[in-house]
PDB file of C-alpha atoms in Angstrom:
ATOM      1  CA  MET V   1      21.224   2.782  -7.892  1.00 48.00           C
ATOM      2  CA  ILE V   2      18.295   2.675  -5.494  1.00 52.00           C
ATOM      3  CA  GLU V   3      15.918   5.529  -6.252  1.00 54.00           C
ATOM      4  CA  ALA V   4      14.159   5.615  -2.889  1.00 58.00           C
ATOM      5  CA  THR V   5      13.139   3.713   0.161  1.00 71.00           C
ATOM      6  CA  SER V   6       9.384   3.515   0.343  1.00 76.00           C
ATOM      7  CA  CYS V   7       7.138   2.407   3.136  1.00 75.00           C
ATOM      8  CA  GLY V   8       3.728   0.875   2.644  1.00 78.00           C
ATOM      9  CA  GLY V   9       1.079   1.054   5.326  1.00 80.00           C
ATOM     10  CA  VAL V  10      -0.886  -2.081   4.468  1.00 87.00           C
ATOM     11  CA  VAL V  11      -4.343  -1.937   6.043  1.00 89.00           C
ATOM     12  CA  ILE V  12      -5.863  -5.368   6.616  1.00 89.00           C
ATOM     13  CA  PHE V  13      -9.170  -5.670   8.437  1.00 87.00           C
ATOM     14  CA  ARG V  14     -11.429  -8.714   8.841  1.00 85.00           C
ATOM     15  CA  GLY V  15      -9.852 -10.579   5.938  1.00 87.00           C
ATOM     16  CA  LYS V  16      -9.935  -7.599   3.580  1.00 92.00           C
ATOM     17  CA  ILE V  17      -7.151  -5.393   2.250  1.00 93.00           C
ATOM     18  CA  LEU V  18      -7.368  -1.749   1.250  1.00 94.00           C
ATOM     19  CA  VAL V  19      -6.107  -0.881  -2.237  1.00 94.00           C
ATOM     20  CA  LEU V  20      -6.209   2.185  -4.466  1.00 91.00           C
ATOM     21  CA  TYR V  21      -7.189   2.392  -8.132  1.00 91.00           C
ATOM     22  CA  LYS V  22      -5.212   5.053  -9.915  1.00 85.00           C
ATOM     23  CA  ASN V  23      -4.705   6.258 -13.435  1.00 82.00           C
ATOM     24  CA  TYR V  24      -1.905   8.728 -12.869  1.00 68.00           C
ATOM     25  CA  LYS V  25      -0.754  10.882 -15.790  1.00 67.00           C
ATOM     26  CA  ASN V  26      -0.844   7.865 -18.086  1.00 66.00           C
ATOM     27  CA  LYS V  27       2.194   6.477 -16.180  1.00 70.00           C
ATOM     28  CA  TYR V  28       0.276   3.740 -14.380  1.00 73.00           C
ATOM     29  CA  GLU V  29      -3.252   2.417 -14.345  1.00 84.00           C
ATOM     30  CA  GLY V  30      -4.291  -0.180 -11.812  1.00 90.00           C
ATOM     31  CA  TRP V  31      -4.587  -1.085  -8.135  1.00 92.00           C
ATOM     32  CA  VAL V  32      -1.829  -0.346  -5.592  1.00 90.00           C
ATOM     33  CA  LEU V  33      -1.268  -0.459  -1.847  1.00 90.00           C
ATOM     34  CA  PRO V  34      -0.837   2.831   0.041  1.00 89.00           C
ATOM     35  CA  LYS V  35       2.852   3.786   0.229  1.00 86.00           C
ATOM     36  CA  GLY V  36       5.255   6.641  -0.078  1.00 86.00           C
ATOM     37  CA  THR V  37       8.845   7.722   0.336  1.00 87.00           C
ATOM     38  CA  VAL V  38      10.525   7.747   3.734  1.00 88.00           C
ATOM     39  CA  GLU V  39      11.498  11.366   4.448  1.00 88.00           C
ATOM     40  CA  ALA V  40      14.875  12.334   5.909  1.00 87.00           C
ATOM     41  CA  GLY V  41      14.881  11.906   9.683  1.00 89.00           C
ATOM     42  CA  GLU V  42      11.591   9.986   9.689  1.00 90.00           C
ATOM     43  CA  GLU V  43      11.283   6.523  11.220  1.00 90.00           C
ATOM     44  CA  TYR V  44       9.600   3.939   9.020  1.00 89.00           C
ATOM     45  CA  LYS V  45       6.539   3.585  11.274  1.00 91.00           C
ATOM     46  CA  GLU V  46       6.058   7.361  11.142  1.00 92.00           C
ATOM     47  CA  THR V  47       6.149   7.104   7.334  1.00 90.00           C
ATOM     48  CA  ALA V  48       3.453   4.414   7.369  1.00 91.00           C
ATOM     49  CA  LEU V  49       1.231   6.483   9.681  1.00 93.00           C
ATOM     50  CA  ARG V  50       1.724   9.648   7.601  1.00 92.00           C
ATOM     51  CA  GLU V  51       1.266   8.051   4.189  1.00 91.00           C
ATOM     52  CA  VAL V  52      -1.895   6.174   5.104  1.00 93.00           C
ATOM     53  CA  LYS V  53      -3.374   9.368   6.633  1.00 94.00           C
ATOM     54  CA  GLU V  54      -2.349  11.537   3.651  1.00 93.00           C
ATOM     55  CA  GLU V  55      -3.754   9.089   1.109  1.00 92.00           C
ATOM     56  CA  THR V  56      -6.822   7.589   2.817  1.00 94.00           C
ATOM     57  CA  ASN V  57      -7.750   9.886   5.725  1.00 95.00           C
ATOM     58  CA  LEU V  58      -7.528   6.847   8.016  1.00 95.00           C
ATOM     59  CA  ASP V  59      -5.597   6.776  11.279  1.00 95.00           C
ATOM     60  CA  VAL V  60      -3.881   3.414  11.703  1.00 94.00           C
ATOM     61  CA  ASP V  61      -2.487   1.714  14.784  1.00 92.00           C
ATOM     62  CA  ASP V  62      -1.031  -1.576  16.027  1.00 91.00           C
ATOM     63  CA  LEU V  63       1.709  -1.543  13.403  1.00 92.00           C
ATOM     64  CA  GLU V  64       4.028  -4.428  12.600  1.00 91.00           C
ATOM     65  CA  LEU V  65       6.958  -4.552  10.154  1.00 92.00           C
ATOM     66  CA  TYR V  66       5.932  -7.517   8.029  1.00 91.00           C
ATOM     67  CA  SER V  67       8.433  -7.692   5.182  1.00 89.00           C
ATOM     68  CA  VAL V  68      11.007  -5.874   3.083  1.00 88.00           C
ATOM     69  CA  SER V  69      11.112  -6.209  -0.688  1.00 86.00           C
ATOM     70  CA  ASP V  70      13.122  -5.125  -3.686  1.00 84.00           C
ATOM     71  CA  ASP V  71      10.724  -3.544  -6.157  1.00 78.00           C
ATOM     72  CA  ILE V  72      12.788  -3.558  -9.335  1.00 80.00           C
ATOM     73  CA  GLN V  73      11.100  -1.902 -12.300  1.00 76.00           C
ATOM     74  CA  PRO V  74      12.547  -1.344 -15.783  1.00 82.00           C
ATOM     75  CA  ASP V  75      13.350   2.307 -14.983  1.00 80.00           C
ATOM     76  CA  ARG V  76      13.656   2.367 -11.174  1.00 78.00           C
ATOM     77  CA  HIS V  77      14.457   0.382  -8.026  1.00 82.00           C
ATOM     78  CA  TYR V  78      12.751   0.800  -4.663  1.00 80.00           C
ATOM     79  CA  ILE V  79      13.270  -0.909  -1.339  1.00 85.00           C
ATOM     80  CA  THR V  80       9.829  -1.196   0.214  1.00 86.00           C
ATOM     81  CA  LEU V  81       9.012  -1.848   3.859  1.00 88.00           C
ATOM     82  CA  HIS V  82       5.542  -3.382   4.274  1.00 90.00           C
ATOM     83  CA  ILE V  83       3.952  -2.323   7.535  1.00 92.00           C
ATOM     84  CA  ILE V  84       0.768  -4.122   8.566  1.00 92.00           C
ATOM     85  CA  ALA V  85      -1.815  -1.920  10.329  1.00 91.00           C
ATOM     86  CA  LYS V  86      -4.132  -4.086  12.383  1.00 88.00           C
ATOM     87  CA  LYS V  87      -6.377  -1.267  13.559  1.00 92.00           C
ATOM     88  CA  HIS V  88      -7.825   1.776  11.834  1.00 94.00           C
ATOM     89  CA  SER V  89     -10.295   4.566  12.437  1.00 96.00           C
ATOM     90  CA  GLY V  90     -11.683   7.504  10.537  1.00 96.00           C
ATOM     91  CA  GLU V  91     -13.628   7.976   7.319  1.00 95.00           C
ATOM     92  CA  LEU V  92     -12.081   6.484   4.188  1.00 95.00           C
ATOM     93  CA  LYS V  93     -11.900   8.979   1.316  1.00 94.00           C
ATOM     94  CA  VAL V  94      -9.811  10.043  -1.649  1.00 93.00           C
ATOM     95  CA  MET V  95      -7.392  12.615  -0.287  1.00 93.00           C
ATOM     96  CA  GLU V  96      -5.256  13.300  -3.379  1.00 87.00           C
ATOM     97  CA  PRO V  97      -7.757  13.521  -6.264  1.00 88.00           C
ATOM     98  CA  THR V  98      -5.049  14.412  -8.791  1.00 84.00           C
ATOM     99  CA  LYS V  99      -3.300  11.103  -8.040  1.00 82.00           C
ATOM    100  CA  GLU V 100      -6.056   8.845  -6.723  1.00 83.00           C
ATOM    101  CA  ASP V 101      -9.293   7.631  -8.236  1.00 88.00           C
ATOM    102  CA  GLU V 102     -10.857   5.230  -5.743  1.00 91.00           C
ATOM    103  CA  TRP V 103     -10.100   3.293  -2.546  1.00 94.00           C
ATOM    104  CA  GLN V 104     -11.733  -0.076  -2.142  1.00 94.00           C
ATOM    105  CA  TRP V 105     -11.641  -3.057   0.259  1.00 95.00           C
ATOM    106  CA  PHE V 106     -11.050  -6.468  -1.337  1.00 94.00           C
ATOM    107  CA  ASN V 107     -11.193  -9.948   0.120  1.00 93.00           C
ATOM    108  CA  LEU V 108      -7.713 -11.412   0.293  1.00 90.00           C
ATOM    109  CA  ASP V 109      -8.888 -14.350  -1.793  1.00 87.00           C
ATOM    110  CA  ASN V 110     -10.641 -12.212  -4.415  1.00 91.00           C
ATOM    111  CA  LEU V 111      -8.205  -9.512  -5.566  1.00 91.00           C
ATOM    112  CA  PRO V 112      -8.812  -7.098  -8.434  1.00 93.00           C
ATOM    113  CA  GLU V 113      -7.352  -7.381 -11.928  1.00 90.00           C
ATOM    114  CA  LYS V 114      -4.531  -4.956 -12.816  1.00 91.00           C
ATOM    115  CA  LEU V 115      -2.894  -5.219  -9.410  1.00 91.00           C
ATOM    116  CA  TYR V 116       0.525  -3.464  -9.402  1.00 85.00           C
ATOM    117  CA  THR V 117       3.192  -6.195  -9.483  1.00 81.00           C
ATOM    118  CA  PRO V 118       4.991  -5.289  -6.202  1.00 81.00           C
ATOM    119  CA  SER V 119       1.617  -4.993  -4.397  1.00 86.00           C
ATOM    120  CA  LYS V 120       0.488  -8.335  -5.825  1.00 87.00           C
ATOM    121  CA  LYS V 121       3.767  -9.990  -4.819  1.00 85.00           C
ATOM    122  CA  PHE V 122       3.379  -8.789  -1.218  1.00 87.00           C
ATOM    123  CA  ILE V 123      -0.297  -9.830  -0.979  1.00 89.00           C
ATOM    124  CA  GLU V 124       0.377 -13.296  -2.394  1.00 88.00           C
ATOM    125  CA  GLU V 125       3.245 -13.783   0.084  1.00 88.00           C
ATOM    126  CA  TYR V 126       1.038 -12.588   2.970  1.00 88.00           C
ATOM    127  CA  VAL V 127      -1.858 -14.842   1.990  1.00 85.00           C
ATOM    128  CA  GLY V 128       0.494 -17.825   1.555  1.00 84.00           C
ATOM    129  CA  LYS V 129       1.905 -17.393   5.066  1.00 82.00           C
ATOM    130  CA  MET V 130      -1.584 -16.993   6.564  1.00 78.00           C
ATOM    131  CA  LYS V 131      -2.673 -20.330   5.041  1.00 75.00           C
ATOM    132  CA  LYS V 132       0.211 -22.249   6.679  1.00 70.00           C
TER     133      LYS V 132
END
């Protein structure tokens, strides 16, 4: 059974990608892309706009559906839509301090350790296509 459809608003700017370090209730520790659950009646681009704003305080624009993935974990299964945001504005900050520790920009060719497997899979696919 699919638990939820999630939508990631992937912010890429000048060869860098925005990722979040979180240590959430001892469930997960590491770096992840911004994402969240698509709400009933919400279009996927609206979800990307909302989730990025709620989590980072950034307003994103020039959105493109890049890929869809099955994120199968031992105890859950998500379908994730990866939305590339080519433009952003606003001041980056931690908006959910009980869930988030730190936002940071990383070069696409120098990613952090402890990258969440679905996030890493997407980034590697993206980088691979950009090199072709």
